[in-house]
Amino acid sequence: MLISVPLLHISRRLTPTAPCFASTMSSEPLRPGPPPTSASPLQFPPSLSPFDVPARDYLARCGAQWDGLAVGALIFSTPSLQDRVLLIQRDKSDSLPEKWEIPSGVVSNDPSKDATVLQAVVRELWEETGLLARELKRVANAPGEHGFVFSNSTKTKVFCRFVFEASAEEDESGGMQIRLNPAEHQDFVWATEEQVREGVVERDGGGKEKIELTSGHLQSLILEAFRLRREK
């Protein structure tokens, strides 16, 4: 059984088509608006219901001494019989410059921005890639973990990040159009399990490029997600 909840915002901005393995992005400097209203409400299984609350409520309920929550989204594409995961490259002027990650960010404690933790996943995915989540499937973890606790760059606050495997709306051709926010990210790629493990991806034209993820923990989490997808 899946639970359905409506997305909360109504504006929509269309995105240009980009090939799966190219670094095509808009040069428009404007930050994206709020996520649009989907024709279909956001769906998720009952196991994710504990996250269908505001961040402050979740923190109060779990009793952990965290300053806040962060979320991430794992988006998989299956252009053939081989799964690929969406990775985006941080801007060269940002912290951890030019390293690769998944769409992610901090959950706002303002319910007018993030009504629930799950809605924060929708917002972050939309703001960073232009993709609109239609289903959140499960929490993805590195082996032996449930959430990942980390501190901010100044070591003054502690957050716990939960990553959700998600699916996004597709265009008329069955693909997903990526539109990066140039203030934060400069490139994207769809990587196979082996490419994530080896840290090398293939580009259009047959060239290979080394990619470095933001952490070994993220690599472990992504590889575990690939493993679980094979077993489902």
Coordinates of N, CA and C in Angstrom, one line a residue:
M1 N 0.8 -1.2 0.0 CA 0.0 0.0 0.0 C 0.9 1.2 0.0
L2 N 0.5 2.2 -0.8 CA 1.2 3.5 -0.9 C 0.4 4.6 -0.3
I3 N 1.0 5.5 0.4 CA 0.3 6.7 0.9 C 0.5 7.8 -0.1
S4 N -0.5 8.6 -0.4 CA -0.4 9.7 -1.3 C -0.7 11.0 -0.5
V5 N 0.2 12.0 -0.8 CA -0.1 13.3 -0.2 C 0.2 14.3 -1.3
P6 N -0.6 15.4 -1.4 CA -0.4 16.4 -2.4 C 0.8 17.2 -2.2
L7 N 1.5 17.6 -3.3 CA 2.6 18.6 -3.3 C 2.0 19.9 -3.0
L8 N 2.7 20.8 -2.3 CA 2.1 22.0 -1.8 C 2.2 23.3 -2.6
H9 N 3.1 23.3 -3.6 CA 3.3 24.5 -4.3 C 2.7 24.4 -5.8
I10 N 2.6 25.6 -6.4 CA 1.9 25.5 -7.7 C 2.7 26.1 -8.9
S11 N 3.8 26.7 -8.7 CA 4.5 27.2 -9.8 C 5.3 26.2 -10.5
R12 N 5.5 26.3 -11.8 CA 6.3 25.3 -12.5 C 7.2 25.9 -13.6
R13 N 8.5 25.4 -13.7 CA 9.4 25.9 -14.7 C 9.8 24.7 -15.5
L14 N 9.7 24.7 -16.8 CA 10.1 23.6 -17.6 C 11.6 23.6 -17.8
T15 N 12.1 22.4 -18.1 CA 13.6 22.2 -18.2 C 13.9 21.7 -19.6
P16 N 15.1 22.1 -20.0 CA 15.5 21.6 -21.4 C 16.0 20.2 -21.3
T17 N 15.8 19.5 -22.4 CA 16.2 18.1 -22.5 C 17.8 18.0 -22.5
A18 N 18.3 17.0 -21.7 CA 19.7 16.8 -21.6 C 20.0 15.3 -21.8
P19 N 21.0 14.9 -22.6 CA 21.3 13.5 -22.8 C 21.8 12.9 -21.5
C20 N 21.7 11.6 -21.4 CA 22.0 10.9 -20.1 C 23.4 11.2 -19.6
F21 N 24.4 11.3 -20.6 CA 25.8 11.3 -20.1 C 26.5 12.6 -20.5
A22 N 25.7 13.6 -20.7 CA 26.3 14.9 -21.1 C 26.1 15.9 -19.9
S23 N 27.0 16.9 -20.0 CA 26.9 18.0 -18.9 C 26.1 19.2 -19.4
T24 N 24.9 19.0 -19.9 CA 24.1 20.1 -20.4 C 23.3 20.7 -19.3
M25 N 23.4 22.0 -19.2 CA 22.6 22.7 -18.1 C 22.3 24.1 -18.6
S26 N 21.3 24.7 -18.0 CA 20.9 26.0 -18.3 C 21.9 27.0 -17.7
S27 N 22.2 28.1 -18.4 CA 23.1 29.1 -17.9 C 22.3 30.2 -17.2
E28 N 21.0 30.1 -17.1 CA 20.2 31.1 -16.4 C 20.6 31.2 -14.9
P29 N 20.9 32.4 -14.4 CA 21.5 32.5 -13.1 C 20.4 32.4 -12.0
L30 N 19.1 32.5 -12.4 CA 18.1 32.5 -11.3 C 18.0 31.2 -10.6
R31 N 17.7 31.3 -9.3 CA 17.5 30.1 -8.5 C 16.1 29.6 -8.9
P32 N 15.8 28.3 -8.8 CA 14.5 27.8 -9.1 C 13.5 28.2 -8.1
G33 N 12.2 28.2 -8.5 CA 11.1 28.5 -7.6 C 10.8 27.3 -6.9
P34 N 9.7 27.3 -6.1 CA 9.2 26.1 -5.3 C 8.8 25.0 -6.2
P35 N 8.7 23.8 -5.7 CA 8.3 22.7 -6.6 C 6.9 22.9 -7.1
P36 N 6.6 22.4 -8.3 CA 5.3 22.6 -8.9 C 4.3 21.5 -8.3
T37 N 3.1 21.8 -8.5 CA 2.1 20.8 -8.2 C 2.1 19.6 -9.2
S38 N 2.3 18.4 -8.8 CA 2.3 17.3 -9.7 C 0.8 16.9 -10.0
A39 N 0.6 16.3 -11.2 CA -0.7 15.8 -11.5 C -1.1 14.6 -10.6
S40 N 0.0 13.9 -10.1 CA -0.2 12.8 -9.2 C 0.4 13.2 -7.8
P41 N -0.3 12.9 -6.7 CA 0.3 13.3 -5.4 C 1.5 12.5 -5.1
L42 N 2.4 13.0 -4.2 CA 3.6 12.2 -3.8 C 3.1 11.0 -3.1
Q43 N 3.8 9.9 -3.5 CA 3.4 8.6 -2.9 C 4.6 8.0 -2.1
F44 N 4.3 7.3 -1.1 CA 5.3 6.7 -0.2 C 4.7 5.5 0.6
P45 N 5.5 4.5 0.9 CA 4.9 3.4 1.7 C 4.7 3.8 3.2
P46 N 3.9 3.0 3.9 CA 3.7 3.3 5.3 C 5.0 3.4 6.2
S47 N 6.0 2.7 5.7 CA 7.3 2.6 6.5 C 7.9 4.0 6.5
L48 N 7.6 4.9 5.6 CA 8.1 6.3 5.6 C 7.2 7.3 6.3
S49 N 6.1 6.8 6.9 CA 5.2 7.7 7.6 C 5.8 8.5 8.7
P50 N 6.8 7.9 9.5 CA 7.4 8.7 10.5 C 8.1 10.0 10.0
F51 N 8.4 10.0 8.7 CA 9.0 11.2 8.2 C 8.0 12.2 7.6
D52 N 6.8 11.9 7.6 CA 5.7 12.7 7.1 C 5.2 13.7 8.2
V53 N 6.2 14.3 8.8 CA 5.9 15.3 9.9 C 7.0 16.4 9.7
P54 N 6.8 17.6 10.3 CA 7.8 18.6 10.3 C 9.1 18.2 11.0
A55 N 10.2 18.8 10.6 CA 11.5 18.4 11.2 C 11.5 18.5 12.7
R56 N 10.9 19.6 13.2 CA 10.9 19.8 14.6 C 10.2 18.7 15.4
D57 N 9.1 18.2 14.8 CA 8.3 17.1 15.4 C 9.1 15.8 15.4
Y58 N 9.8 15.6 14.3 CA 10.6 14.3 14.2 C 11.8 14.4 15.2
L59 N 12.4 15.5 15.3 CA 13.5 15.6 16.3 C 13.0 15.4 17.7
A60 N 11.8 16.0 18.0 CA 11.3 15.9 19.4 C 10.9 14.4 19.6
R61 N 10.4 13.8 18.6 CA 10.0 12.4 18.8 C 11.1 11.4 19.0
C62 N 12.2 11.6 18.3 CA 13.3 10.7 18.4 C 14.2 11.0 19.6
G63 N 14.2 12.2 20.1 CA 14.9 12.5 21.3 C 16.4 12.7 21.1
A64 N 16.9 12.7 19.9 CA 18.3 12.8 19.6 C 18.8 14.2 19.8
Q65 N 20.0 14.4 20.2 CA 20.6 15.8 20.4 C 21.2 16.3 19.1
W66 N 20.4 16.4 18.1 CA 20.8 16.9 16.8 C 20.3 18.4 16.7
D67 N 21.0 19.2 15.9 CA 20.5 20.5 15.7 C 19.5 20.6 14.5
G68 N 19.5 19.6 13.7 CA 18.6 19.6 12.6 C 18.7 18.3 11.8
L69 N 17.9 18.2 10.7 CA 17.9 17.1 9.8 C 18.4 17.5 8.4
A70 N 19.0 16.6 7.7 CA 19.3 16.8 6.3 C 18.7 15.6 5.5
V71 N 18.4 15.8 4.2 CA 17.9 14.7 3.4 C 18.7 14.7 2.1
G72 N 18.6 13.5 1.5 CA 19.2 13.3 0.1 C 18.2 12.4 -0.7
A73 N 18.4 12.5 -2.0 CA 17.6 11.7 -2.9 C 18.5 10.9 -3.9
L74 N 18.2 9.6 -3.9 CA 18.8 8.7 -4.9 C 17.8 8.5 -6.0
I75 N 18.2 8.9 -7.2 CA 17.4 8.8 -8.4 C 18.1 7.8 -9.4
F76 N 17.4 6.7 -9.7 CA 18.0 5.7 -10.6 C 17.3 5.8 -12.0
S77 N 18.0 5.6 -13.0 CA 17.5 5.6 -14.4 C 17.9 4.2 -15.0
T78 N 17.0 3.6 -15.7 CA 17.3 2.3 -16.3 C 17.2 2.5 -17.8
P79 N 18.1 3.1 -18.5 CA 18.0 3.3 -20.0 C 18.1 2.0 -20.7
S80 N 18.7 1.0 -20.2 CA 18.8 -0.4 -20.8 C 18.4 -1.4 -19.7
L81 N 19.2 -2.4 -19.5 CA 19.0 -3.3 -18.4 C 19.9 -3.0 -17.2
Q82 N 20.6 -2.0 -17.3 CA 21.6 -1.6 -16.2 C 21.2 -0.4 -15.5
D83 N 21.1 -0.5 -14.2 CA 20.8 0.7 -13.4 C 21.9 1.7 -13.4
R84 N 21.5 3.0 -13.4 CA 22.4 4.1 -13.3 C 21.8 5.0 -12.2
V85 N 22.7 5.7 -11.5 CA 22.3 6.6 -10.4 C 22.7 8.0 -10.8
L86 N 21.9 9.0 -10.5 CA 22.2 10.4 -10.8 C 23.2 11.0 -9.8
L87 N 24.4 11.5 -10.3 CA 25.3 12.2 -9.5 C 25.5 13.6 -10.0
I88 N 25.7 14.6 -9.1 CA 25.9 15.9 -9.6 C 27.2 16.5 -9.0
Q89 N 27.8 17.4 -9.7 CA 29.1 17.8 -9.3 C 29.0 19.2 -8.7
R90 N 29.6 19.4 -7.5 CA 29.6 20.6 -6.8 C 30.3 21.7 -7.6
D91 N 29.9 22.9 -7.4 CA 30.5 24.0 -8.1 C 32.0 24.2 -7.6
K92 N 32.9 24.7 -8.5 CA 34.3 24.8 -8.1 C 34.5 25.9 -7.1
S93 N 33.5 26.8 -6.9 CA 33.7 27.9 -5.9 C 33.0 27.5 -4.6
D94 N 32.4 26.3 -4.5 CA 31.7 25.9 -3.3 C 32.7 25.1 -2.4
S95 N 32.2 24.8 -1.1 CA 33.0 23.9 -0.3 C 33.0 22.5 -1.0
L96 N 34.0 21.7 -0.7 CA 34.3 20.5 -1.4 C 34.2 20.7 -2.9
P97 N 35.0 21.6 -3.5 CA 34.8 22.0 -4.9 C 35.0 20.8 -5.8
E98 N 34.1 20.8 -6.8 CA 34.1 19.8 -7.9 C 34.0 18.4 -7.5
K99 N 33.6 18.1 -6.3 CA 33.4 16.7 -5.9 C 31.9 16.4 -6.2
W100 N 31.6 15.1 -6.3 CA 30.4 14.6 -6.7 C 29.5 14.1 -5.6
E101 N 28.2 14.3 -5.7 CA 27.3 13.9 -4.6 C 25.9 13.6 -5.2
I102 N 24.9 13.4 -4.4 CA 23.6 13.2 -4.8 C 22.8 14.5 -4.4
P103 N 21.6 14.7 -5.0 CA 20.9 15.9 -4.5 C 20.5 15.8 -3.0
S104 N 20.9 16.9 -2.3 CA 20.7 16.8 -0.8 C 20.8 18.2 -0.2
G105 N 20.3 18.3 1.0 CA 20.4 19.6 1.7 C 19.7 19.5 3.1
V106 N 19.8 20.6 3.8 CA 19.2 20.7 5.1 C 17.7 20.9 5.1
V107 N 17.0 20.2 6.0 CA 15.5 20.4 6.1 C 15.3 21.7 6.9
S108 N 14.4 22.6 6.3 CA 14.1 23.8 7.0 C 13.2 23.5 8.2
N109 N 13.4 24.2 9.3 CA 12.5 24.2 10.5 C 11.3 25.1 10.3
D110 N 11.2 25.8 9.2 CA 10.1 26.6 8.9 C 9.1 25.8 8.1
P111 N 7.9 25.4 8.7 CA 7.0 24.6 8.0 C 6.4 25.2 6.7
S112 N 6.5 26.5 6.6 CA 6.0 27.1 5.3 C 7.0 26.8 4.2
K113 N 8.2 26.4 4.5 CA 9.1 26.0 3.4 C 9.2 24.5 3.3
D114 N 9.3 23.8 4.4 CA 9.3 22.3 4.4 C 8.2 21.8 5.3
A115 N 7.0 21.5 4.8 CA 5.9 21.1 5.7 C 6.3 19.8 6.4
T116 N 7.0 19.0 5.8 CA 7.4 17.7 6.4 C 8.8 17.4 5.9
V117 N 9.4 16.4 6.5 CA 10.7 15.9 6.1 C 10.7 15.4 4.6
L118 N 9.6 14.7 4.3 CA 9.5 14.1 3.0 C 9.3 15.2 1.9
Q119 N 8.6 16.3 2.3 CA 8.5 17.4 1.4 C 9.8 18.1 1.1
A120 N 10.7 18.0 2.1 CA 12.0 18.6 2.0 C 12.8 17.8 0.9
V121 N 12.6 16.5 0.8 CA 13.3 15.7 -0.3 C 12.8 16.2 -1.6
V122 N 11.5 16.5 -1.8 CA 10.9 17.0 -3.0 C 11.5 18.3 -3.4
R123 N 11.6 19.2 -2.4 CA 12.2 20.6 -2.6 C 13.6 20.5 -3.1
E124 N 14.4 19.8 -2.3 CA 15.9 19.7 -2.6 C 16.1 19.1 -4.0
L125 N 15.4 18.1 -4.4 CA 15.5 17.4 -5.7 C 15.2 18.4 -6.8
W126 N 14.1 19.2 -6.6 CA 13.6 20.1 -7.6 C 14.6 21.3 -7.7
E127 N 15.1 21.8 -6.5 CA 16.0 23.0 -6.6 C 17.3 22.7 -7.2
E128 N 17.8 21.4 -7.0 CA 19.2 21.1 -7.5 C 19.2 20.4 -8.9
T129 N 18.1 19.8 -9.3 CA 18.1 19.1 -10.6 C 17.0 19.4 -11.5
G130 N 15.9 20.1 -11.0 CA 14.8 20.4 -11.8 C 13.9 19.2 -12.0
L131 N 14.1 18.1 -11.2 CA 13.3 16.9 -11.3 C 12.2 17.0 -10.2
L132 N 11.0 16.5 -10.5 CA 9.9 16.5 -9.6 C 9.7 15.1 -9.1
A133 N 9.9 14.8 -7.8 CA 9.7 13.5 -7.2 C 8.2 13.1 -7.3
R134 N 7.9 11.9 -7.7 CA 6.6 11.4 -7.7 C 6.4 10.2 -6.7
E135 N 7.5 9.6 -6.2 CA 7.4 8.5 -5.3 C 8.7 8.4 -4.5
L136 N 8.6 8.3 -3.1 CA 9.7 8.0 -2.3 C 9.5 6.5 -1.8
K137 N 10.5 5.7 -2.1 CA 10.4 4.3 -1.9 C 10.8 3.7 -0.6
R138 N 12.0 4.2 -0.1 CA 12.5 3.7 1.1 C 13.7 4.6 1.6
V139 N 14.1 4.4 2.8 CA 15.4 5.0 3.3 C 16.5 4.2 2.8
A140 N 17.5 4.8 2.3 CA 18.8 4.2 1.8 C 19.9 4.4 2.8
N141 N 20.5 3.4 3.3 CA 21.6 3.5 4.3 C 22.8 2.8 3.8
A142 N 24.0 3.2 4.4 CA 25.2 2.4 4.3 C 25.0 1.2 5.2
P143 N 25.7 0.1 4.9 CA 25.5 -1.1 5.7 C 25.6 -0.8 7.2
G144 N 24.7 -1.3 8.0 CA 24.7 -1.2 9.5 C 24.3 0.1 10.0
E145 N 23.8 1.0 9.2 CA 23.5 2.4 9.7 C 22.0 2.7 9.5
H146 N 21.5 3.7 10.2 CA 20.2 4.2 10.0 C 20.3 5.7 10.2
G147 N 20.5 6.4 9.0 CA 20.9 7.8 9.1 C 22.3 8.0 9.3
F148 N 22.8 9.2 8.9 CA 24.2 9.5 9.0 C 24.4 10.8 9.7
V149 N 25.1 10.8 10.9 CA 25.3 12.0 11.7 C 26.6 12.7 11.3
F150 N 26.5 14.0 11.1 CA 27.7 14.8 10.6 C 27.6 16.2 11.2
S151 N 28.7 16.9 11.2 CA 28.7 18.3 11.6 C 28.8 19.2 10.5
N152 N 28.4 20.5 10.6 CA 28.6 21.4 9.6 C 30.1 21.8 9.4
S153 N 30.4 22.7 8.4 CA 31.8 23.0 8.1 C 32.5 23.7 9.2
T154 N 31.7 24.4 10.1 CA 32.3 25.1 11.2 C 32.3 24.3 12.5
K155 N 31.8 23.1 12.4 CA 31.8 22.2 13.6 C 30.9 22.8 14.7
T156 N 30.0 23.6 14.4 CA 29.1 24.2 15.4 C 27.8 23.6 15.5
K157 N 27.3 22.8 14.5 CA 26.0 22.2 14.6 C 26.1 20.7 14.1
V158 N 25.2 19.9 14.6 CA 25.2 18.5 14.3 C 23.9 18.1 13.6
F159 N 24.0 17.4 12.5 CA 22.8 17.1 11.7 C 22.8 15.5 11.5
C160 N 21.6 15.0 11.3 CA 21.4 13.6 10.8 C 20.8 13.6 9.5
R161 N 21.5 13.0 8.5 CA 20.9 12.9 7.1 C 20.3 11.6 6.8
F162 N 19.1 11.7 6.3 CA 18.4 10.5 5.8 C 18.3 10.6 4.3
V163 N 18.7 9.5 3.6 CA 18.7 9.5 2.1 C 17.5 8.6 1.7
F164 N 16.7 9.1 0.7 CA 15.6 8.3 0.2 C 15.7 8.0 -1.2
E165 N 15.5 6.7 -1.5 CA 15.4 6.3 -2.9 C 14.1 6.8 -3.5
A166 N 14.2 7.5 -4.6 CA 13.0 8.2 -5.1 C 12.9 7.9 -6.6
S167 N 11.7 8.1 -7.2 CA 11.5 8.2 -8.6 C 10.9 9.5 -9.0
A168 N 11.2 10.0 -10.2 CA 10.9 11.3 -10.6 C 10.0 11.2 -11.8
E169 N 9.2 12.3 -12.1 CA 8.4 12.4 -13.3 C 9.3 12.4 -14.5
E170 N 8.8 11.7 -15.5 CA 9.5 11.6 -16.8 C 8.8 12.4 -17.9
D171 N 9.6 12.8 -18.9 CA 9.0 13.5 -20.0 C 8.2 12.6 -21.0
E172 N 7.8 13.2 -22.1 CA 7.0 12.4 -23.0 C 7.8 11.3 -23.7
S173 N 9.1 11.4 -23.7 CA 9.9 10.3 -24.3 C 10.3 9.3 -23.3
G174 N 9.9 9.4 -22.0 CA 10.3 8.5 -21.0 C 11.6 8.8 -20.3
G175 N 12.2 10.0 -20.6 CA 13.5 10.3 -20.0 C 13.3 11.3 -18.9
M176 N 14.4 11.7 -18.2 CA 14.3 12.7 -17.2 C 15.2 13.9 -17.6
Q177 N 14.6 15.1 -17.6 CA 15.4 16.3 -18.0 C 16.0 16.9 -16.7
I178 N 17.3 17.1 -16.8 CA 18.1 17.6 -15.7 C 18.4 19.1 -15.9
R179 N 18.1 19.9 -14.9 CA 18.4 21.3 -15.0 C 19.1 21.7 -13.7
L180 N 20.4 21.8 -13.7 CA 21.2 22.1 -12.5 C 21.0 23.6 -12.1
N181 N 21.2 23.8 -10.8 CA 21.2 25.2 -10.3 C 22.7 25.6 -10.4
P182 N 23.0 26.5 -11.3 CA 24.4 26.9 -11.5 C 25.1 27.5 -10.2
A183 N 24.3 28.0 -9.3 CA 24.8 28.5 -8.0 C 25.5 27.4 -7.2
E184 N 25.1 26.2 -7.4 CA 25.5 25.1 -6.6 C 26.3 24.0 -7.3
H185 N 25.8 23.7 -8.5 CA 26.4 22.5 -9.2 C 26.7 22.8 -10.7
Q186 N 27.7 22.1 -11.2 CA 28.2 22.5 -12.5 C 28.1 21.3 -13.5
D187 N 27.8 20.1 -13.1 CA 27.8 19.0 -14.0 C 27.0 17.9 -13.5
F188 N 26.6 16.9 -14.3 CA 25.9 15.7 -13.8 C 26.3 14.5 -14.7
V189 N 26.0 13.4 -14.1 CA 26.3 12.1 -14.9 C 25.4 11.0 -14.3
W190 N 25.0 10.1 -15.2 CA 24.3 8.9 -14.7 C 25.4 7.8 -14.7
A191 N 25.6 7.3 -13.5 CA 26.7 6.3 -13.3 C 26.2 4.9 -12.9
T192 N 26.9 3.9 -13.5 CA 26.6 2.5 -13.1 C 27.2 2.2 -11.8
E193 N 26.8 1.0 -11.3 CA 27.3 0.5 -10.0 C 28.8 0.4 -10.1
E194 N 29.3 -0.2 -11.2 CA 30.8 -0.4 -11.3 C 31.5 1.0 -11.4
Q195 N 30.9 1.9 -12.1 CA 31.5 3.2 -12.2 C 31.6 3.9 -10.8
V196 N 30.6 3.8 -10.0 CA 30.6 4.4 -8.7 C 31.7 3.7 -7.9
R197 N 31.8 2.4 -8.0 CA 32.8 1.6 -7.3 C 34.3 2.0 -7.7
E198 N 34.5 2.2 -9.0 CA 35.8 2.5 -9.5 C 36.1 4.0 -9.5
G199 N 35.1 4.8 -9.5 CA 35.3 6.3 -9.5 C 35.7 6.8 -10.9
V200 N 35.2 6.1 -11.9 CA 35.5 6.5 -13.3 C 34.2 6.3 -14.1
V201 N 33.8 7.4 -14.9 CA 32.6 7.3 -15.7 C 33.0 7.5 -17.1
E202 N 32.1 7.0 -18.0 CA 32.3 7.2 -19.5 C 31.5 8.4 -19.9
R203 N 32.1 9.2 -20.8 CA 31.4 10.3 -21.4 C 31.0 10.0 -22.8
D204 N 30.1 10.9 -23.4 CA 29.8 10.7 -24.8 C 31.1 10.8 -25.6
G205 N 31.2 9.9 -26.6 CA 32.4 9.9 -27.4 C 33.4 8.9 -26.9
G206 N 33.1 8.2 -25.8 CA 33.9 7.1 -25.3 C 35.0 7.5 -24.4
G207 N 35.1 8.8 -24.1 CA 36.1 9.2 -23.1 C 35.8 8.9 -21.7
K208 N 36.8 8.7 -20.9 CA 36.6 8.4 -19.5 C 37.0 9.5 -18.6
E209 N 36.3 9.7 -17.5 CA 36.6 10.8 -16.5 C 36.6 10.3 -15.1
K210 N 37.6 10.7 -14.3 CA 37.6 10.3 -12.9 C 36.7 11.2 -12.1
I211 N 35.9 10.6 -11.2 CA 35.0 11.3 -10.4 C 35.3 11.0 -8.9
E212 N 35.3 12.0 -8.1 CA 35.5 11.8 -6.6 C 34.3 12.2 -5.9
L213 N 33.7 11.3 -5.1 CA 32.5 11.6 -4.3 C 32.9 12.4 -3.1
T214 N 31.9 13.0 -2.5 CA 32.2 13.8 -1.3 C 32.7 13.0 -0.1
S215 N 32.4 11.7 -0.1 CA 32.9 10.9 1.1 C 32.8 9.4 0.7
G216 N 33.6 8.7 1.4 CA 33.6 7.2 1.3 C 32.2 6.7 1.8
H217 N 31.7 7.4 2.8 CA 30.4 6.9 3.3 C 29.3 7.0 2.2
L218 N 29.3 8.1 1.4 CA 28.3 8.2 0.3 C 28.5 7.1 -0.7
Q219 N 29.7 6.7 -1.0 CA 30.0 5.6 -1.9 C 29.4 4.3 -1.4
S220 N 29.6 4.1 -0.1 CA 29.1 2.8 0.5 C 27.5 2.8 0.5
L221 N 26.9 4.0 0.7 CA 25.5 4.1 0.7 C 24.9 3.8 -0.7
I222 N 25.6 4.4 -1.7 CA 25.1 4.2 -3.1 C 25.2 2.7 -3.5
L223 N 26.4 2.1 -3.2 CA 26.6 0.7 -3.5 C 25.6 -0.2 -2.8
E224 N 25.3 0.1 -1.6 CA 24.3 -0.7 -0.9 C 22.9 -0.6 -1.5
A225 N 22.6 0.6 -2.0 CA 21.3 0.8 -2.7 C 21.3 0.0 -4.0
F226 N 22.4 0.0 -4.7 CA 22.4 -0.8 -5.9 C 22.2 -2.3 -5.5
R227 N 22.8 -2.8 -4.5 CA 22.7 -4.2 -4.1 C 21.3 -4.5 -3.7
L228 N 20.6 -3.6 -3.0 CA 19.2 -3.9 -2.6 C 18.3 -3.9 -3.8
R229 N 18.6 -3.0 -4.8 CA 17.8 -3.0 -6.0 C 17.9 -4.3 -6.8
R230 N 19.1 -4.9 -6.8 CA 19.2 -6.2 -7.4 C 18.4 -7.3 -6.7
E231 N 18.3 -7.2 -5.4 CA 17.6 -8.3 -4.7 C 16.1 -8.1 -4.6
K232 N 15.6 -7.0 -5.0 CA 14.1 -6.8 -4.8 C 13.3 -7.6 -5.7

